[in-house]
mmCIF file of C-alpha atoms in Angstrom:
data_model
loop_
_atom_site.group_PDB
_atom_site.id
_atom_site.type_symbol
_atom_site.label_atom_id
_atom_site.label_comp_id
_atom_site.label_asym_id
_atom_site.label_seq_id
_atom_site.Cartn_x
_atom_site.Cartn_y
_atom_site.Cartn_z
ATOM 1 C CA MET Y 1 -91.482 139.724 88.582
ATOM 2 C CA SER Y 2 -90.267 142.940 86.629
ATOM 3 C CA GLU Y 3 -88.782 143.255 83.645
ATOM 4 C CA GLN Y 4 -85.473 143.039 83.129
ATOM 5 C CA THR Y 5 -83.518 144.956 80.077
ATOM 6 C CA SER Y 6 -81.453 143.045 77.443
ATOM 7 C CA ASP Y 7 -78.473 144.251 79.537
ATOM 8 C CA GLU Y 8 -79.422 143.306 82.811
ATOM 9 C CA LYS Y 9 -80.121 140.138 82.100
ATOM 10 C CA TYR Y 10 -75.646 139.438 81.725
ATOM 11 C CA LEU Y 11 -75.801 141.094 85.375
ATOM 12 C CA LEU Y 12 -74.142 138.950 87.469
ATOM 13 C CA GLN Y 13 -75.053 139.516 90.831
ATOM 14 C CA SER Y 14 -72.357 138.596 93.207
ATOM 15 C CA VAL Y 15 -69.346 140.319 90.722
ATOM 16 C CA ASN Y 16 -71.721 143.389 90.590
ATOM 17 C CA ASN Y 17 -71.391 143.511 94.804
ATOM 18 C CA ALA Y 18 -68.334 142.654 95.297
ATOM 19 C CA LEU Y 19 -67.609 146.187 92.756
ATOM 20 C CA ALA Y 20 -69.636 148.327 94.540
ATOM 21 C CA ILE Y 21 -67.975 147.166 98.014
ATOM 22 C CA ILE Y 22 -64.741 149.009 95.622
ATOM 23 C CA ASP Y 23 -66.922 152.056 95.519
ATOM 24 C CA VAL Y 24 -68.638 152.297 98.987
ATOM 25 C CA LEU Y 25 -64.394 152.102 100.117
ATOM 26 C CA CYS Y 26 -63.294 154.611 97.430
ATOM 27 C CA GLU Y 27 -66.268 157.153 99.213
ATOM 28 C CA HIS Y 28 -65.193 155.744 102.895
ATOM 29 C CA ASP Y 29 -62.182 154.375 104.201
ATOM 30 C CA ASN Y 30 -62.166 152.087 106.894
ATOM 31 C CA LEU Y 31 -65.458 150.650 107.747
ATOM 32 C CA GLY Y 32 -66.537 147.939 109.147
ATOM 33 C CA LEU Y 33 -69.306 144.911 108.622
ATOM 34 C CA ALA Y 34 -71.990 146.482 109.515
ATOM 35 C CA GLU Y 35 -71.949 149.654 108.143
ATOM 36 C CA LEU Y 36 -70.224 148.717 104.942
ATOM 37 C CA ALA Y 37 -73.401 146.212 104.665
ATOM 38 C CA SER Y 38 -75.646 149.692 105.670
ATOM 39 C CA TYR Y 39 -74.392 151.470 102.186
ATOM 40 C CA MET Y 40 -74.757 148.612 100.486
ATOM 41 C CA ASN Y 41 -78.608 147.574 101.664
ATOM 42 C CA LEU Y 42 -77.837 143.658 102.116
ATOM 43 C CA GLY Y 43 -76.530 141.171 104.985
ATOM 44 C CA LYS Y 44 -74.050 141.408 106.586
ATOM 45 C CA SER Y 45 -73.344 137.265 106.020
ATOM 46 C CA THR Y 46 -73.194 138.244 101.928
ATOM 47 C CA VAL Y 47 -71.447 140.933 102.456
ATOM 48 C CA PHE Y 48 -69.246 139.423 104.961
ATOM 49 C CA ARG Y 49 -68.444 136.721 102.460
ATOM 50 C CA LEU Y 50 -68.379 139.383 99.594
ATOM 51 C CA LEU Y 51 -65.402 141.120 101.285
ATOM 52 C CA TYR Y 52 -63.335 137.414 102.347
ATOM 53 C CA THR Y 53 -63.330 136.520 98.711
ATOM 54 C CA LEU Y 54 -62.033 140.742 98.094
ATOM 55 C CA GLN Y 55 -59.252 140.430 101.127
ATOM 56 C CA ARG Y 56 -57.904 136.933 99.438
ATOM 57 C CA LYS Y 57 -58.052 138.143 95.678
ATOM 58 C CA GLY Y 58 -56.141 141.507 97.422
ATOM 59 C CA TYR Y 59 -58.487 144.564 97.591
ATOM 60 C CA VAL Y 60 -59.462 144.956 100.286
ATOM 61 C CA SER Y 61 -57.382 145.100 103.311
ATOM 62 C CA LYS Y 62 -58.695 144.630 106.777
ATOM 63 C CA ASP Y 63 -56.600 146.598 110.314
ATOM 64 C CA ARG Y 64 -56.431 145.423 113.962
ATOM 65 C CA ASN Y 65 -59.892 147.063 114.288
ATOM 66 C CA SER Y 66 -61.140 145.423 111.202
ATOM 67 C CA LYS Y 67 -62.566 147.999 109.903
ATOM 68 C CA TYR Y 68 -61.351 147.619 105.981
ATOM 69 C CA HIS Y 69 -59.806 149.135 103.294
ATOM 70 C CA LEU Y 70 -58.529 149.622 99.070
ATOM 71 C CA SER Y 71 -55.055 148.441 98.837
ATOM 72 C CA PHE Y 72 -52.403 148.878 97.333
ATOM 73 C CA LYS Y 73 -53.664 146.677 94.684
ATOM 74 C CA PHE Y 74 -55.294 149.539 93.136
ATOM 75 C CA ALA Y 75 -52.292 151.114 92.771
ATOM 76 C CA ARG Y 76 -50.223 149.065 91.213
ATOM 77 C CA ILE Y 77 -53.715 148.948 88.451
ATOM 78 C CA GLY Y 78 -53.947 152.383 88.618
ATOM 79 C CA THR Y 79 -50.300 152.174 87.134
ATOM 80 C CA ILE Y 80 -50.744 149.798 84.568
ATOM 81 C CA VAL Y 81 -53.564 151.043 83.346
ATOM 82 C CA THR Y 82 -51.876 154.576 83.117
ATOM 83 C CA LYS Y 83 -49.101 152.939 81.130
ATOM 84 C CA ARG Y 84 -51.364 151.447 78.784
ATOM 85 C CA SER Y 85 -53.732 154.016 77.780
ATOM 86 C CA GLU Y 86 -52.843 155.976 73.851
ATOM 87 C CA LEU Y 87 -55.069 158.746 74.909
ATOM 88 C CA ILE Y 88 -52.865 159.840 78.078
ATOM 89 C CA GLU Y 89 -49.371 158.358 76.038
ATOM 90 C CA LEU Y 90 -50.270 161.216 73.636
ATOM 91 C CA ILE Y 91 -51.653 163.987 75.764
ATOM 92 C CA HIS Y 92 -48.960 164.194 78.368
ATOM 93 C CA PRO Y 93 -46.024 165.997 76.315
ATOM 94 C CA PHE Y 94 -48.484 168.761 75.376
ATOM 95 C CA LEU Y 95 -49.369 168.810 79.189
ATOM 96 C CA MET Y 96 -45.927 168.968 80.563
ATOM 97 C CA GLU Y 97 -45.527 171.940 77.848
ATOM 98 C CA LEU Y 98 -48.791 174.047 79.351
ATOM 99 C CA SER Y 99 -47.928 173.477 82.408
ATOM 100 C CA ALA Y 100 -44.429 174.416 82.241
ATOM 101 C CA LEU Y 101 -45.773 178.108 80.125
ATOM 102 C CA SER Y 102 -47.575 178.594 82.668
ATOM 103 C CA GLY Y 103 -46.667 177.524 86.008
ATOM 104 C CA GLU Y 104 -50.268 176.094 87.196
ATOM 105 C CA THR Y 105 -50.300 172.302 87.753
ATOM 106 C CA ALA Y 106 -52.180 171.087 84.028
ATOM 107 C CA HIS Y 107 -55.025 168.536 84.151
ATOM 108 C CA LEU Y 108 -56.325 165.413 81.452
ATOM 109 C CA VAL Y 109 -60.177 164.503 82.439
ATOM 110 C CA THR Y 110 -62.910 163.493 80.542
ATOM 111 C CA TRP Y 111 -66.063 162.247 80.510
ATOM 112 C CA HIS Y 112 -66.739 160.161 83.310
ATOM 113 C CA SER Y 113 -70.756 159.426 83.487
ATOM 114 C CA ASP Y 114 -73.183 161.651 81.595
ATOM 115 C CA THR Y 115 -72.526 163.697 84.784
ATOM 116 C CA GLU Y 116 -69.270 163.330 86.286
ATOM 117 C CA ILE Y 117 -65.849 163.482 85.207
ATOM 118 C CA ILE Y 118 -62.263 162.082 85.551
ATOM 119 C CA PHE Y 119 -59.136 163.313 85.888
ATOM 120 C CA VAL Y 120 -57.153 161.487 84.171
ATOM 121 C CA ASP Y 121 -53.356 162.734 84.352
ATOM 122 C CA LYS Y 122 -52.383 165.619 85.332
ATOM 123 C CA VAL Y 123 -48.811 167.562 85.598
ATOM 124 C CA ILE Y 124 -48.059 169.262 88.929
ATOM 125 C CA GLY Y 125 -47.207 172.919 87.744
ATOM 126 C CA THR Y 126 -43.937 175.750 90.095
ATOM 127 C CA ALA Y 127 -47.392 177.703 90.666
ATOM 128 C CA THR Y 128 -47.212 177.861 94.963
ATOM 129 C CA ILE Y 129 -50.833 178.303 94.691
ATOM 130 C CA SER Y 130 -52.516 175.182 93.467
ATOM 131 C CA MET Y 131 -55.991 172.870 92.938
ATOM 132 C CA GLN Y 132 -55.435 170.011 95.303
ATOM 133 C CA SER Y 133 -56.380 167.281 92.557
ATOM 134 C CA MET Y 134 -55.224 163.601 91.765
ATOM 135 C CA VAL Y 135 -55.523 160.606 89.292
ATOM 136 C CA GLY Y 136 -58.393 159.256 89.605
ATOM 137 C CA PHE Y 137 -60.521 161.775 91.668
ATOM 138 C CA THR Y 138 -64.211 162.290 89.890
ATOM 139 C CA ARG Y 139 -66.735 165.224 90.270
ATOM 140 C CA THR Y 140 -70.290 166.316 88.841
ATOM 141 C CA ALA Y 141 -68.484 168.540 85.616
ATOM 142 C CA HIS Y 142 -69.983 172.048 86.444
ATOM 143 C CA MET Y 143 -68.578 171.972 90.184
ATOM 144 C CA THR Y 144 -64.976 172.264 88.054
ATOM 145 C CA ALA Y 145 -63.326 174.716 85.382
ATOM 146 C CA THR Y 146 -62.562 171.528 83.959
ATOM 147 C CA GLY Y 147 -65.824 169.947 83.556
ATOM 148 C CA LYS Y 148 -66.811 173.315 82.365
ATOM 149 C CA ALA Y 149 -65.185 173.208 79.830
ATOM 150 C CA LEU Y 150 -65.981 170.173 78.589
ATOM 151 C CA LEU Y 151 -69.615 171.134 78.623
ATOM 152 C CA ALA Y 152 -69.423 174.587 77.222
ATOM 153 C CA TYR Y 153 -67.661 172.148 73.692
ATOM 154 C CA SER Y 154 -69.923 168.711 74.838
ATOM 155 C CA SER Y 155 -73.095 168.983 72.005
ATOM 156 C CA PRO Y 156 -76.222 170.132 73.089
ATOM 157 C CA GLU Y 157 -77.672 166.556 73.286
ATOM 158 C CA VAL Y 158 -74.389 165.868 76.381
ATOM 159 C CA VAL Y 159 -75.541 169.202 77.611
ATOM 160 C CA GLY Y 160 -79.950 168.572 77.860
ATOM 161 C CA THR Y 161 -78.944 164.961 78.988
ATOM 162 C CA TYR Y 162 -76.425 166.333 81.832
ATOM 163 C CA MET Y 163 -79.102 169.012 82.390
ATOM 164 C CA GLU Y 164 -82.758 166.632 83.360
ATOM 165 C CA LEU Y 165 -79.329 164.064 85.499
ATOM 166 C CA ALA Y 166 -77.356 166.568 86.860
ATOM 167 C CA PRO Y 167 -77.588 166.568 91.134
ATOM 168 C CA PHE Y 168 -77.216 170.926 91.014
ATOM 169 C CA ILE Y 169 -76.599 171.261 94.527
ATOM 170 C CA MET Y 170 -75.065 173.964 96.513
ATOM 171 C CA GLN Y 171 -71.628 172.908 97.907
ATOM 172 C CA THR Y 172 -70.351 176.196 97.907
ATOM 173 C CA PRO Y 173 -71.383 179.916 98.248
ATOM 174 C CA LYS Y 174 -70.146 180.634 94.085
ATOM 175 C CA SER Y 175 -72.380 177.690 93.154
#
């Protein structure tokens, strides 16, 4: 029997698995039961029960081809989180001003994990060419200008952890 860390003993496996389904559906839209079970390395009966529960609570929907996707409930939740965020309330006026002065889209980005950033707010600029992004979008930090800025002003400890954990995979000819 493997030893658990002190935090892991409080982890509810069923809740963890249900949230993992949501994470998979964030990455891959319209997946069938077998596909989800394969991604999660779980049995189809377990995944079915989790999906059934998520569907009954309105978090996932199933189309006529028996493919699952996230429901619009997440849009509502995102709106609630955004409206309740003190950080966004504080920073949004500055994003508006920055966007108005530059004509560019202005983003508010923060750390999502040791290696990923998350876009938490944006104001669309008037420039004809702009970066396509959306609130909730996550990326490996060194793959974005905002992530590079966060890394540039991070402590040596944060950068050291990043260098150990980040996947340095070439995704463009210049990356």
